[in-house]
PDB file of N, CA and C in Angstrom:
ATOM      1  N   UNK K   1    -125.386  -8.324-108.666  1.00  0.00           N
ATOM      2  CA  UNK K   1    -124.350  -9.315-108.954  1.00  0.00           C
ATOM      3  C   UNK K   1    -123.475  -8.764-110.074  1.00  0.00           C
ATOM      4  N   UNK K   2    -121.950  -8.693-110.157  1.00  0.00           N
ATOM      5  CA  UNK K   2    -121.692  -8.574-110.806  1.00  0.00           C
ATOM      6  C   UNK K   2    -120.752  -9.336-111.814  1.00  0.00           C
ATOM      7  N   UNK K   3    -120.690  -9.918-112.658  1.00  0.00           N
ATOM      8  CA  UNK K   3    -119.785 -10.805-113.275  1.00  0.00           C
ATOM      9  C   UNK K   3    -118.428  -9.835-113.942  1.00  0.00           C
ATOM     10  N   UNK K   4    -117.310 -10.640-113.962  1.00  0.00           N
ATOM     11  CA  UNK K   4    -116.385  -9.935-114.839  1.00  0.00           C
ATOM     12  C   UNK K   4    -115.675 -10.992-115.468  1.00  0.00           C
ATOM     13  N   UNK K   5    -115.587 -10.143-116.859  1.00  0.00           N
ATOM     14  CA  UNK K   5    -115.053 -11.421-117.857  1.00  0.00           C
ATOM     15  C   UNK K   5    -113.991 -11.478-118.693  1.00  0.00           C
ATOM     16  N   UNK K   6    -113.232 -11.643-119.190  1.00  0.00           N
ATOM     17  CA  UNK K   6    -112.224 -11.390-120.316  1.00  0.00           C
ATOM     18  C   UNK K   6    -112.699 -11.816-121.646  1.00  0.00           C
ATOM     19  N   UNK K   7    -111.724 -12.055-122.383  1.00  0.00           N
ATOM     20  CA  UNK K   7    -112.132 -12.295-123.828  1.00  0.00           C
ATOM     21  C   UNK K   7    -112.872 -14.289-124.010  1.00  0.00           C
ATOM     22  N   UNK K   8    -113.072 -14.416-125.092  1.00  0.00           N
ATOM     23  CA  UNK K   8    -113.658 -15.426-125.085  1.00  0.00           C
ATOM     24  C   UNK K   8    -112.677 -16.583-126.031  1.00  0.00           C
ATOM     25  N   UNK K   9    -111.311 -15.861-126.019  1.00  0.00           N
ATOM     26  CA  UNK K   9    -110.203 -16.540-126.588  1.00  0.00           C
ATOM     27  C   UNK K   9    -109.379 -17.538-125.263  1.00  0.00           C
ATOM     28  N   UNK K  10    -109.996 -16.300-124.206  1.00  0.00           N
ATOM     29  CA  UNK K  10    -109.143 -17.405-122.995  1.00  0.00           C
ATOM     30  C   UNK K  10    -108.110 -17.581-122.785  1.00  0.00           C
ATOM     31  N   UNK K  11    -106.931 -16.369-123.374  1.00  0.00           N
ATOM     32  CA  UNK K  11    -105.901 -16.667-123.205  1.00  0.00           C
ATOM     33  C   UNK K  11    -105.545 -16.179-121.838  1.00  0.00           C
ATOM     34  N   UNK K  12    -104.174 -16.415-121.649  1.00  0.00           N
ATOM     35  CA  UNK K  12    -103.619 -16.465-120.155  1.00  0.00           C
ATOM     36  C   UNK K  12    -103.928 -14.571-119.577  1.00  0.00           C
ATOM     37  N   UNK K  13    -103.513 -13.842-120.214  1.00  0.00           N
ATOM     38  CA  UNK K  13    -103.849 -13.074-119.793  1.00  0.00           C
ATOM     39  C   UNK K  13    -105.058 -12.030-119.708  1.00  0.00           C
ATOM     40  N   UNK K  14    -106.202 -12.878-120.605  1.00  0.00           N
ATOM     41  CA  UNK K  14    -107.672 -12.851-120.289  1.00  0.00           C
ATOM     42  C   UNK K  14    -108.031 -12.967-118.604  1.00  0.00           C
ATOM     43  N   UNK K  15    -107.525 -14.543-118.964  1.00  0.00           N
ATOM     44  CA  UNK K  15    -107.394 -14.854-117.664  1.00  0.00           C
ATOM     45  C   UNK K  15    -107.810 -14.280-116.090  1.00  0.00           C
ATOM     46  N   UNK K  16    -106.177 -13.863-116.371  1.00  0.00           N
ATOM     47  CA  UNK K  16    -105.925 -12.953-115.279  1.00  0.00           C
ATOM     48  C   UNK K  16    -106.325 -11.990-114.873  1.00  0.00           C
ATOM     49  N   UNK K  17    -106.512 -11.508-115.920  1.00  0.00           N
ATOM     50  CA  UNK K  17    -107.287  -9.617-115.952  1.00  0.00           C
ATOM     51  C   UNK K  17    -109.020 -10.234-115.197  1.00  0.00           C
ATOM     52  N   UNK K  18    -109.629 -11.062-115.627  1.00  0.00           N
ATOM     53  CA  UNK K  18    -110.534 -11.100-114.719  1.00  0.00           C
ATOM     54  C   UNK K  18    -110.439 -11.770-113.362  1.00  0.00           C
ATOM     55  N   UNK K  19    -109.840 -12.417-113.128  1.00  0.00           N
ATOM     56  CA  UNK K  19    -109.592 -12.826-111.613  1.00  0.00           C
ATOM     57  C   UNK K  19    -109.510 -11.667-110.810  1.00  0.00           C
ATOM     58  N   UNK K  20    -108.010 -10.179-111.285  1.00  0.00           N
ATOM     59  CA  UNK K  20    -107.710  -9.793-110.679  1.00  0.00           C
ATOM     60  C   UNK K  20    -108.311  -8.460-110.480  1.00  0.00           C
ATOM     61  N   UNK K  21    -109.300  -8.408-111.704  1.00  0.00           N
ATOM     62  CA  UNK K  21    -110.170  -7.099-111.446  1.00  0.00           C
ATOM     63  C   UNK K  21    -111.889  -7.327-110.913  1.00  0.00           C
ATOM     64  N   UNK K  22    -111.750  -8.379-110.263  1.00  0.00           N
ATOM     65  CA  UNK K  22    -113.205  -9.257-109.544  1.00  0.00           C
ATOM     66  C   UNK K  22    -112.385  -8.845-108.448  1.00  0.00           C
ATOM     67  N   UNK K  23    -111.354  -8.951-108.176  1.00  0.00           N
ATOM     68  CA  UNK K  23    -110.849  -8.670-106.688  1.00  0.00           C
ATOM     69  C   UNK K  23    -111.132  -7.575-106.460  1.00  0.00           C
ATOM     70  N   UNK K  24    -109.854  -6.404-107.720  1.00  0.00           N
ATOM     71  CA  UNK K  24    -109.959  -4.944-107.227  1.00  0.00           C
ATOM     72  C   UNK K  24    -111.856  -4.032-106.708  1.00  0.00           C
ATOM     73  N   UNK K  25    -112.547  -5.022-107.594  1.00  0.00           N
ATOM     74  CA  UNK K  25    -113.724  -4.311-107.972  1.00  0.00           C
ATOM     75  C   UNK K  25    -114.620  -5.247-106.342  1.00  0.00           C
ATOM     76  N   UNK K  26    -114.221  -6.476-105.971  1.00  0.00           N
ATOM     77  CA  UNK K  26    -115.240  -6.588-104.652  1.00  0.00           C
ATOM     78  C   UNK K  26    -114.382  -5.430-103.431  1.00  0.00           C
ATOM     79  N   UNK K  27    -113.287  -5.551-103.604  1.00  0.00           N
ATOM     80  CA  UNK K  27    -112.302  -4.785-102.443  1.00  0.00           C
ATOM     81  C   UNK K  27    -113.041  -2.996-102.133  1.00  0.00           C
ATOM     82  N   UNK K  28    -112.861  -2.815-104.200  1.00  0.00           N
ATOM     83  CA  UNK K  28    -113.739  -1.349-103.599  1.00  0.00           C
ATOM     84  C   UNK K  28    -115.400  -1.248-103.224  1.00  0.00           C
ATOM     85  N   UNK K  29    -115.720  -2.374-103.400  1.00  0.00           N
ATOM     86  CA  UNK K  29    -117.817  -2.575-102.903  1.00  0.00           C
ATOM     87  C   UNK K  29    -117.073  -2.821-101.418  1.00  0.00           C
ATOM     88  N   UNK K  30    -116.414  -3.415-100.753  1.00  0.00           N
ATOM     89  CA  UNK K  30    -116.284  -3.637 -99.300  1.00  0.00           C
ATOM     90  C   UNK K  30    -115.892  -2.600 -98.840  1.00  0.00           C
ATOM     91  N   UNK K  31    -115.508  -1.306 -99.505  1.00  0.00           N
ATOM     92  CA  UNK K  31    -114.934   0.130 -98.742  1.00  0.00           C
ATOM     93  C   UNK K  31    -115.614   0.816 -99.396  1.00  0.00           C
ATOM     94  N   UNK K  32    -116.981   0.652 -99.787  1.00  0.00           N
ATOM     95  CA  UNK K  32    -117.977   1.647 -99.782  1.00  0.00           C
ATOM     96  C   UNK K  32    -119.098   0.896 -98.487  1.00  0.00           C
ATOM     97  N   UNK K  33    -118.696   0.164 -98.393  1.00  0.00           N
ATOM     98  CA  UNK K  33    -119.773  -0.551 -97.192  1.00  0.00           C
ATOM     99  C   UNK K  33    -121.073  -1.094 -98.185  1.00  0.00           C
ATOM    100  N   UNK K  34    -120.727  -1.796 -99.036  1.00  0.00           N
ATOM    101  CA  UNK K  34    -122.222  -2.652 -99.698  1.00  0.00           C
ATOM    102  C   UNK K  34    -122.365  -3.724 -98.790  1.00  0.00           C
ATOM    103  N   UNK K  35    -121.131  -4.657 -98.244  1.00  0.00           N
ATOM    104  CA  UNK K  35    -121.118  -5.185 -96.936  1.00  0.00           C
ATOM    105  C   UNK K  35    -121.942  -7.217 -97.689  1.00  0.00           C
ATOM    106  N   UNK K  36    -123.263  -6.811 -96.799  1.00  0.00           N
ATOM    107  CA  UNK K  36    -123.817  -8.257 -97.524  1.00  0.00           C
ATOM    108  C   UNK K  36    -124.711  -7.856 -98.371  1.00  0.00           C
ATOM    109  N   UNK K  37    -125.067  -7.008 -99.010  1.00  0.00           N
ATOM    110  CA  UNK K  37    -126.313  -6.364-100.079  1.00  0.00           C
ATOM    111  C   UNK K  37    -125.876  -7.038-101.258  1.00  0.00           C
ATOM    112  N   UNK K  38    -126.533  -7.842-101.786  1.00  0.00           N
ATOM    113  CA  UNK K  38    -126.447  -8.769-103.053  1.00  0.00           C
ATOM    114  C   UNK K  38    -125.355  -7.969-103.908  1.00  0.00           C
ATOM    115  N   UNK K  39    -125.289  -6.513-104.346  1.00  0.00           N
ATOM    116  CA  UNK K  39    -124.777  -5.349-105.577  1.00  0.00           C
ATOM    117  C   UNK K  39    -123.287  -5.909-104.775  1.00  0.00           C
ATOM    118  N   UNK K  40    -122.728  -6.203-104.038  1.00  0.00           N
ATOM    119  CA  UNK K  40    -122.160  -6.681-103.470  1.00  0.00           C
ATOM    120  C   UNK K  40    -120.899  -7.909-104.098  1.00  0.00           C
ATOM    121  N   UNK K  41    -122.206  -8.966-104.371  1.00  0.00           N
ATOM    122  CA  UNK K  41    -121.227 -10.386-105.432  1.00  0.00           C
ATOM    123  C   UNK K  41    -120.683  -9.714-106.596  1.00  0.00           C
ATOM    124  N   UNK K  42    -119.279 -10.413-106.544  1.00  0.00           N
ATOM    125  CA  UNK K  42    -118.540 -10.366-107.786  1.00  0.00           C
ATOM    126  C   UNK K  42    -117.983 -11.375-108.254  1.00  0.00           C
ATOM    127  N   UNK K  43    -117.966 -11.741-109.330  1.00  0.00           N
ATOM    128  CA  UNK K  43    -117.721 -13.138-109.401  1.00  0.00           C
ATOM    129  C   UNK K  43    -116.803 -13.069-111.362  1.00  0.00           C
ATOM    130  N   UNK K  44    -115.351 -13.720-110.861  1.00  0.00           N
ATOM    131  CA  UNK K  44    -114.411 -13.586-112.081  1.00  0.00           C
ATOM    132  C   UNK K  44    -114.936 -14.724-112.647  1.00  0.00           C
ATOM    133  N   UNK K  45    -115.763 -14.572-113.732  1.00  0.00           N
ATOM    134  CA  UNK K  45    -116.627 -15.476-114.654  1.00  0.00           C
ATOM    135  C   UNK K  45    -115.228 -16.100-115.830  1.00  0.00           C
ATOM    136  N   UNK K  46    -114.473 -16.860-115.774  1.00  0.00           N
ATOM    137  CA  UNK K  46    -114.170 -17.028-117.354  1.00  0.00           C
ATOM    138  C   UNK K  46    -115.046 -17.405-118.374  1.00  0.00           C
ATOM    139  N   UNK K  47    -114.438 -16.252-119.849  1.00  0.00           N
ATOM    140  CA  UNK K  47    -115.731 -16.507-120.487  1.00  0.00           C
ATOM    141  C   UNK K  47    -115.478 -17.491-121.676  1.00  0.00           C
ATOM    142  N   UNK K  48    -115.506 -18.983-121.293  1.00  0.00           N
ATOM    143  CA  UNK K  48    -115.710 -19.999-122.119  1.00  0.00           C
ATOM    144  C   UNK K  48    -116.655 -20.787-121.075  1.00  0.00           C
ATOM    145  N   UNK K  49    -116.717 -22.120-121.841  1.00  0.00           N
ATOM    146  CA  UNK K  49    -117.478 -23.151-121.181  1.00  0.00           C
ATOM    147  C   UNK K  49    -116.427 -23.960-120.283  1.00  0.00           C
ATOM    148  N   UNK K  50    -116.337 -24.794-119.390  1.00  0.00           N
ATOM    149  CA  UNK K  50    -115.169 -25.493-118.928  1.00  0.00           C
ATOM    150  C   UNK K  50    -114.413 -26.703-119.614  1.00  0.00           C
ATOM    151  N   UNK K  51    -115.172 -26.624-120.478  1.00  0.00           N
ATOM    152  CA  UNK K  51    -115.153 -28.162-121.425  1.00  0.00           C
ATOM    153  C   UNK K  51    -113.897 -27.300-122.489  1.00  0.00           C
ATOM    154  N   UNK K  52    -114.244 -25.948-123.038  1.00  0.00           N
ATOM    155  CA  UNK K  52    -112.968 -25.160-123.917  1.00  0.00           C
ATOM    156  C   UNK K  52    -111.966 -24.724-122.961  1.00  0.00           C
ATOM    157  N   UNK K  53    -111.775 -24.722-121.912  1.00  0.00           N
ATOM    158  CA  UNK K  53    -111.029 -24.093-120.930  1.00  0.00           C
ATOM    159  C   UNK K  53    -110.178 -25.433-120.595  1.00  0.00           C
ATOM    160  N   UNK K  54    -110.334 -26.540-120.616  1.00  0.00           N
ATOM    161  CA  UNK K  54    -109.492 -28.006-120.257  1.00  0.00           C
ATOM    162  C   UNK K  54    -108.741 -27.823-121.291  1.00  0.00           C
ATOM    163  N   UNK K  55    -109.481 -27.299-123.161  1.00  0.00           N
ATOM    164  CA  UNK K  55    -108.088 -27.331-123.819  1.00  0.00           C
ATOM    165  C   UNK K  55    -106.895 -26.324-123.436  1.00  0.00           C
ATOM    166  N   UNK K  56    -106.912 -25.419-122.975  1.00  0.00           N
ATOM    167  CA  UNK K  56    -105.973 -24.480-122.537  1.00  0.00           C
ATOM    168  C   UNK K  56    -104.890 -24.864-121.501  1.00  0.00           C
ATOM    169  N   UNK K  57    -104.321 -25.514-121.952  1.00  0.00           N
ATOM    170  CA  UNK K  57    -103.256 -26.383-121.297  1.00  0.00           C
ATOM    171  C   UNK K  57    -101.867 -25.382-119.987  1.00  0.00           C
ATOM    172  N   UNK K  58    -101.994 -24.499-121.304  1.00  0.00           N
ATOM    173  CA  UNK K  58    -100.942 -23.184-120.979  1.00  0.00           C
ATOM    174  C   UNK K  58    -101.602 -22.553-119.703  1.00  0.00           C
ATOM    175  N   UNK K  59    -102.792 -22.435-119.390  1.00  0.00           N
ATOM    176  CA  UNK K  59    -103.947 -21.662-118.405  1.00  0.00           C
ATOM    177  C   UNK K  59    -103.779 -22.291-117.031  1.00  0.00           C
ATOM    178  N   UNK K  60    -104.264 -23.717-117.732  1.00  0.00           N
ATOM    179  CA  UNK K  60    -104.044 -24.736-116.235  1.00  0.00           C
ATOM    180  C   UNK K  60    -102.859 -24.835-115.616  1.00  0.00           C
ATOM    181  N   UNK K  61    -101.769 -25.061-116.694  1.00  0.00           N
ATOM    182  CA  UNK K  61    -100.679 -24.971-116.166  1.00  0.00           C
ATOM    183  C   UNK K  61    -100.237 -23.628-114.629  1.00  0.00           C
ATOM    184  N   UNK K  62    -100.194 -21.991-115.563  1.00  0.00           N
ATOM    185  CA  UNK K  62    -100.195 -20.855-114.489  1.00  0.00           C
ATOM    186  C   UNK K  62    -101.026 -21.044-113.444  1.00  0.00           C
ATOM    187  N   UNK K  63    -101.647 -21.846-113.839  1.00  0.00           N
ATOM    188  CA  UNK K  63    -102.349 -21.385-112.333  1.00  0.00           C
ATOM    189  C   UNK K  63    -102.064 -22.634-111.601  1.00  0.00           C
ATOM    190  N   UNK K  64    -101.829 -23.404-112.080  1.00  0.00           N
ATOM    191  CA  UNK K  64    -101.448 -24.655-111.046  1.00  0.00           C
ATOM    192  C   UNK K  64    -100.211 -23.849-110.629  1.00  0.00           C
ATOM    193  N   UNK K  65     -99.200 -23.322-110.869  1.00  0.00           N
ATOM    194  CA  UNK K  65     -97.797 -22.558-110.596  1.00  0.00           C
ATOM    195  C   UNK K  65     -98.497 -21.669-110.000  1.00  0.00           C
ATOM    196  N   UNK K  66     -99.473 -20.981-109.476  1.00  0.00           N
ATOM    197  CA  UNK K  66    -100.138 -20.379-108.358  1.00  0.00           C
ATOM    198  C   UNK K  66    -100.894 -20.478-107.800  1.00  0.00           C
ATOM    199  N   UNK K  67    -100.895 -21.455-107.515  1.00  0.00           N
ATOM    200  CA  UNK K  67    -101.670 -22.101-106.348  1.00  0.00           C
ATOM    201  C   UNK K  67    -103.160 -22.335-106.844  1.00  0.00           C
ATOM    202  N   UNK K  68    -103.726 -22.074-107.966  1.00  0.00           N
ATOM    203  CA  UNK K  68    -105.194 -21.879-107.965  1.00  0.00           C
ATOM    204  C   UNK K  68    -105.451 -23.499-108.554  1.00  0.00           C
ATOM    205  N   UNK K  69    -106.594 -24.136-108.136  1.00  0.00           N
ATOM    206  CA  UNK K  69    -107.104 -25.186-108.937  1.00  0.00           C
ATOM    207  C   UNK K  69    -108.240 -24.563-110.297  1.00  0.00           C
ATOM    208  N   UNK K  70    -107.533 -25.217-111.166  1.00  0.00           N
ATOM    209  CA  UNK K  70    -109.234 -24.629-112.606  1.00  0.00           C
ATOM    210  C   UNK K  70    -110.339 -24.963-111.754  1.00  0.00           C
ATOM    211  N   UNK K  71    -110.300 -26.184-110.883  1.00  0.00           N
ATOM    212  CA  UNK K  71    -111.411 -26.587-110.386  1.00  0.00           C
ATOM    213  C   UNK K  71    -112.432 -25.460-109.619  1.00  0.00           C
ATOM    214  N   UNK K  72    -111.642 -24.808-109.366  1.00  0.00           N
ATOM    215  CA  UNK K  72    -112.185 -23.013-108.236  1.00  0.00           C
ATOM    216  C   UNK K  72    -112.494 -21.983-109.274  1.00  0.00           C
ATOM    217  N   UNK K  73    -112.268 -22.445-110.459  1.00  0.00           N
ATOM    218  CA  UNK K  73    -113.162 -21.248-111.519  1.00  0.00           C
ATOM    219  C   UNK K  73    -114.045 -21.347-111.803  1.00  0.00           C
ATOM    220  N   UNK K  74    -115.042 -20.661-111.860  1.00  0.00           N
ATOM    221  CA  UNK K  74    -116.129 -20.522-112.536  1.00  0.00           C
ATOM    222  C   UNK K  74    -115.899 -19.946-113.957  1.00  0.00           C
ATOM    223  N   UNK K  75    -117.316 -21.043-114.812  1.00  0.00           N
ATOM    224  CA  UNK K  75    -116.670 -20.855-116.502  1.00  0.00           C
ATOM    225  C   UNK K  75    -118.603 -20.138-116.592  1.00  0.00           C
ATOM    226  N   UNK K  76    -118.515 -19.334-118.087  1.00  0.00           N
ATOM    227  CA  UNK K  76    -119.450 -18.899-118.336  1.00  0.00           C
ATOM    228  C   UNK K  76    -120.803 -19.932-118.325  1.00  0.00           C
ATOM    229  N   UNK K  77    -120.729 -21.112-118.972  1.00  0.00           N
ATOM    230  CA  UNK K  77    -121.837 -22.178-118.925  1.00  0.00           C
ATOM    231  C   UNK K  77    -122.124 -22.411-117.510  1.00  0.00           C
ATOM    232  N   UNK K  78    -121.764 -22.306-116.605  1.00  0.00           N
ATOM    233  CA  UNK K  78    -121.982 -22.613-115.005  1.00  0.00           C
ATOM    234  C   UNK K  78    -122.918 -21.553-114.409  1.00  0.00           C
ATOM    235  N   UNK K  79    -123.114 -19.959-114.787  1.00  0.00           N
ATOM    236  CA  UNK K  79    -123.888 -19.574-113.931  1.00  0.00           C
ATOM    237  C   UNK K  79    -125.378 -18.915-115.236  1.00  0.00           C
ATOM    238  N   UNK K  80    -126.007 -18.689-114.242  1.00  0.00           N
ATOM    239  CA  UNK K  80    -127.277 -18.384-114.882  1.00  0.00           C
ATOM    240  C   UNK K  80    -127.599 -17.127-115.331  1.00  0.00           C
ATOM    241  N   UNK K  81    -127.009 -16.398-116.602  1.00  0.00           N
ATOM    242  CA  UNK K  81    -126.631 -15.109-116.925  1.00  0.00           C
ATOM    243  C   UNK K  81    -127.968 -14.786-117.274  1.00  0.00           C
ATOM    244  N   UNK K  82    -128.897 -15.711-117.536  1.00  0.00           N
ATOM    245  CA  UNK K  82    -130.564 -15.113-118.324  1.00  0.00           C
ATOM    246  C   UNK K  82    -131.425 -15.050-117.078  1.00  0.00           C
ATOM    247  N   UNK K  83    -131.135 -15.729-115.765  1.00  0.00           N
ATOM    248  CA  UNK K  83    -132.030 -15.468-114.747  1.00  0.00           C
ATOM    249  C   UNK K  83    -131.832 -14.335-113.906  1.00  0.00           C
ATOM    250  N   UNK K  84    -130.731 -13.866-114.191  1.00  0.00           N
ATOM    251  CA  UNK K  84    -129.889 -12.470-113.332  1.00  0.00           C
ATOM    252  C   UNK K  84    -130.462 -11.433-114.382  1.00  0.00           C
ATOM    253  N   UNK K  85    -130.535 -11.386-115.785  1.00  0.00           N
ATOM    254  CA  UNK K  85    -130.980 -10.208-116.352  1.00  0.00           C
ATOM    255  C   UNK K  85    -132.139  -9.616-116.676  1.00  0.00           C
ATOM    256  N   UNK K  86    -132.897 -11.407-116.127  1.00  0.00           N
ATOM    257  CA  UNK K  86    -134.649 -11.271-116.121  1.00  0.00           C
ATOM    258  C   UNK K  86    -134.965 -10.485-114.812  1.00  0.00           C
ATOM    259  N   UNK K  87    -134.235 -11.046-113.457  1.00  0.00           N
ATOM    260  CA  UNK K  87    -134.447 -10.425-112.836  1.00  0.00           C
ATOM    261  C   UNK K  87    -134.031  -8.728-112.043  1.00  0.00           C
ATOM    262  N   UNK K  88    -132.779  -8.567-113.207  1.00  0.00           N
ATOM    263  CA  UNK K  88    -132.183  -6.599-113.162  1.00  0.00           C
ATOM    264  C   UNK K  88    -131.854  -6.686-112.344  1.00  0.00           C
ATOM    265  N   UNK K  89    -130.458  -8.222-111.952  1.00  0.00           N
ATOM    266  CA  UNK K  89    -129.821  -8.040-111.370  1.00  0.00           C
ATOM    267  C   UNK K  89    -128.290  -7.915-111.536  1.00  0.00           C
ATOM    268  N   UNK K  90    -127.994  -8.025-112.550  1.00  0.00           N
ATOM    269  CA  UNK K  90    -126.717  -8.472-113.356  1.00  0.00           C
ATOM    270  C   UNK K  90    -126.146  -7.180-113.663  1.00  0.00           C
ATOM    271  N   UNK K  91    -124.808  -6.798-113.705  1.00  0.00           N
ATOM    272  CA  UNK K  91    -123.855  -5.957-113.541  1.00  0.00           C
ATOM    273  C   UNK K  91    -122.457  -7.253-114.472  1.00  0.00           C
ATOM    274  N   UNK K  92    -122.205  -6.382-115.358  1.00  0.00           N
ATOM    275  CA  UNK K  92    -121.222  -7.113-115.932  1.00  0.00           C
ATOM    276  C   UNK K  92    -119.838  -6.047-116.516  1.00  0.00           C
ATOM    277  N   UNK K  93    -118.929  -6.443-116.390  1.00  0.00           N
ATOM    278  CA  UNK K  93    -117.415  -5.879-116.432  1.00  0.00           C
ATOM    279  C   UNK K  93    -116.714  -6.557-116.783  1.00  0.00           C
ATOM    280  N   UNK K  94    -116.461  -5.901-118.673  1.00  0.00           N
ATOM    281  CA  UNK K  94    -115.539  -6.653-119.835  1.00  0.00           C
ATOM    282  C   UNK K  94    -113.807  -6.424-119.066  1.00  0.00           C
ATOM    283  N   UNK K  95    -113.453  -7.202-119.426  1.00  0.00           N
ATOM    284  CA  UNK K  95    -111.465  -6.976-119.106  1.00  0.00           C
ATOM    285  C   UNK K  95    -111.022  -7.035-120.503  1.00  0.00           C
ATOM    286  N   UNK K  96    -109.683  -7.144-121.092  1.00  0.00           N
ATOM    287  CA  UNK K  96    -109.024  -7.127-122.569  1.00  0.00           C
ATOM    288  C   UNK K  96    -110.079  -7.278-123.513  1.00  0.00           C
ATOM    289  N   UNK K  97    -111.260  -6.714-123.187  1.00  0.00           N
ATOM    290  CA  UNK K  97    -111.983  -6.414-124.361  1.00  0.00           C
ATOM    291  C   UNK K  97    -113.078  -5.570-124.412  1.00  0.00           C
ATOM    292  N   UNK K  98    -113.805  -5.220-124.952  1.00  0.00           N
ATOM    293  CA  UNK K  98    -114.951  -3.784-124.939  1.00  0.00           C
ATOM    294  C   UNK K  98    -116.466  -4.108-125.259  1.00  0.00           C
ATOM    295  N   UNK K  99    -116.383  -5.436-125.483  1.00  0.00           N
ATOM    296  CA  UNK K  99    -117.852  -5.710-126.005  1.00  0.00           C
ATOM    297  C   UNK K  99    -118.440  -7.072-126.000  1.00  0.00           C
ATOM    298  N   UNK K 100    -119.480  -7.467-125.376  1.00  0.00           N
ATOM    299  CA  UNK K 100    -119.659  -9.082-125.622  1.00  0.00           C
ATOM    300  C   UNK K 100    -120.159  -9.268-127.357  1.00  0.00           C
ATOM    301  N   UNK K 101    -119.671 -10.921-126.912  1.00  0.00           N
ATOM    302  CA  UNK K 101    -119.580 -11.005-128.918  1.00  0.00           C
ATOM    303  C   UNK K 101    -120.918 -11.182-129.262  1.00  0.00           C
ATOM    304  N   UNK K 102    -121.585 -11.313-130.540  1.00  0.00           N
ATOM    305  CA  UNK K 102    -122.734 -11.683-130.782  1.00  0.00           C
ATOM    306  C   UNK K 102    -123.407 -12.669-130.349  1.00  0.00           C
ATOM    307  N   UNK K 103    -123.323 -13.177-129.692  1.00  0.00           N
ATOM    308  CA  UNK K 103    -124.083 -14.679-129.240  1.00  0.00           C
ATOM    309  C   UNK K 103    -123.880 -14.519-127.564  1.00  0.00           C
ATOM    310  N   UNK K 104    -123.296 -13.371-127.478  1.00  0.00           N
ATOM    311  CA  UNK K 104    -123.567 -13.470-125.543  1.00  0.00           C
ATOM    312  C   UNK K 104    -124.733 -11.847-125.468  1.00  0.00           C
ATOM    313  N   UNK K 105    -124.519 -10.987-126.674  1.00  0.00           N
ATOM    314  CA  UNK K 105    -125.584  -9.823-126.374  1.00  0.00           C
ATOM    315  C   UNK K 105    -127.103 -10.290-126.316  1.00  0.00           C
TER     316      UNK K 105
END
């Protein structure tokens, strides 16, 4: 599984950078043929909770102006990042930034 995330500021072009590099990055697992093999999921994690992501007014906005509902994001509090690393399955890919912060290592 792999998650990809941006910064934990959430700004708009956090954002984006992970939406659009969850794409580039499942597009190239589908043209190596991973196909349905779990190494496979990619999933553009934003990295707040959804509850800090409602304040981002500016966020909801772009993407309502492209078609996306917030409702179709997945926010970091939603998936189970400690049951994926217990089980060595987790694959993770920073965007506008290089390092998770202290409280996600």
């Amino acid at each position: 599984i792999w998650v990809v995330c941006g910064n934990e500021a959430h700004d708009l072009d956090s954002q984006v950078c992970a939406l659009v590099t969850s794409r580039l990055l499942s597009s190239q697992q589908q043209q190596k043929g991973s196909g349905s093999d779990s190494s496979g999921l990619v999933l553009p994690v934003m990295n707040v909770s959804r509850q800090e992501a409602d304040l981002r007014k500016d966020n909801i906005l772009a993407l309502k102006i492209a078609g996306i509902s917030n409702e179709d994001l997945i926010y970091m509090d939603e998936v189970p990042m400690e049951e994926w690393i217990k089980a060595g399955c987790l694959n993770i890919a920073l965007c506008d930034h290089n390092e998770l912060s202290p409280r996600q290592a």
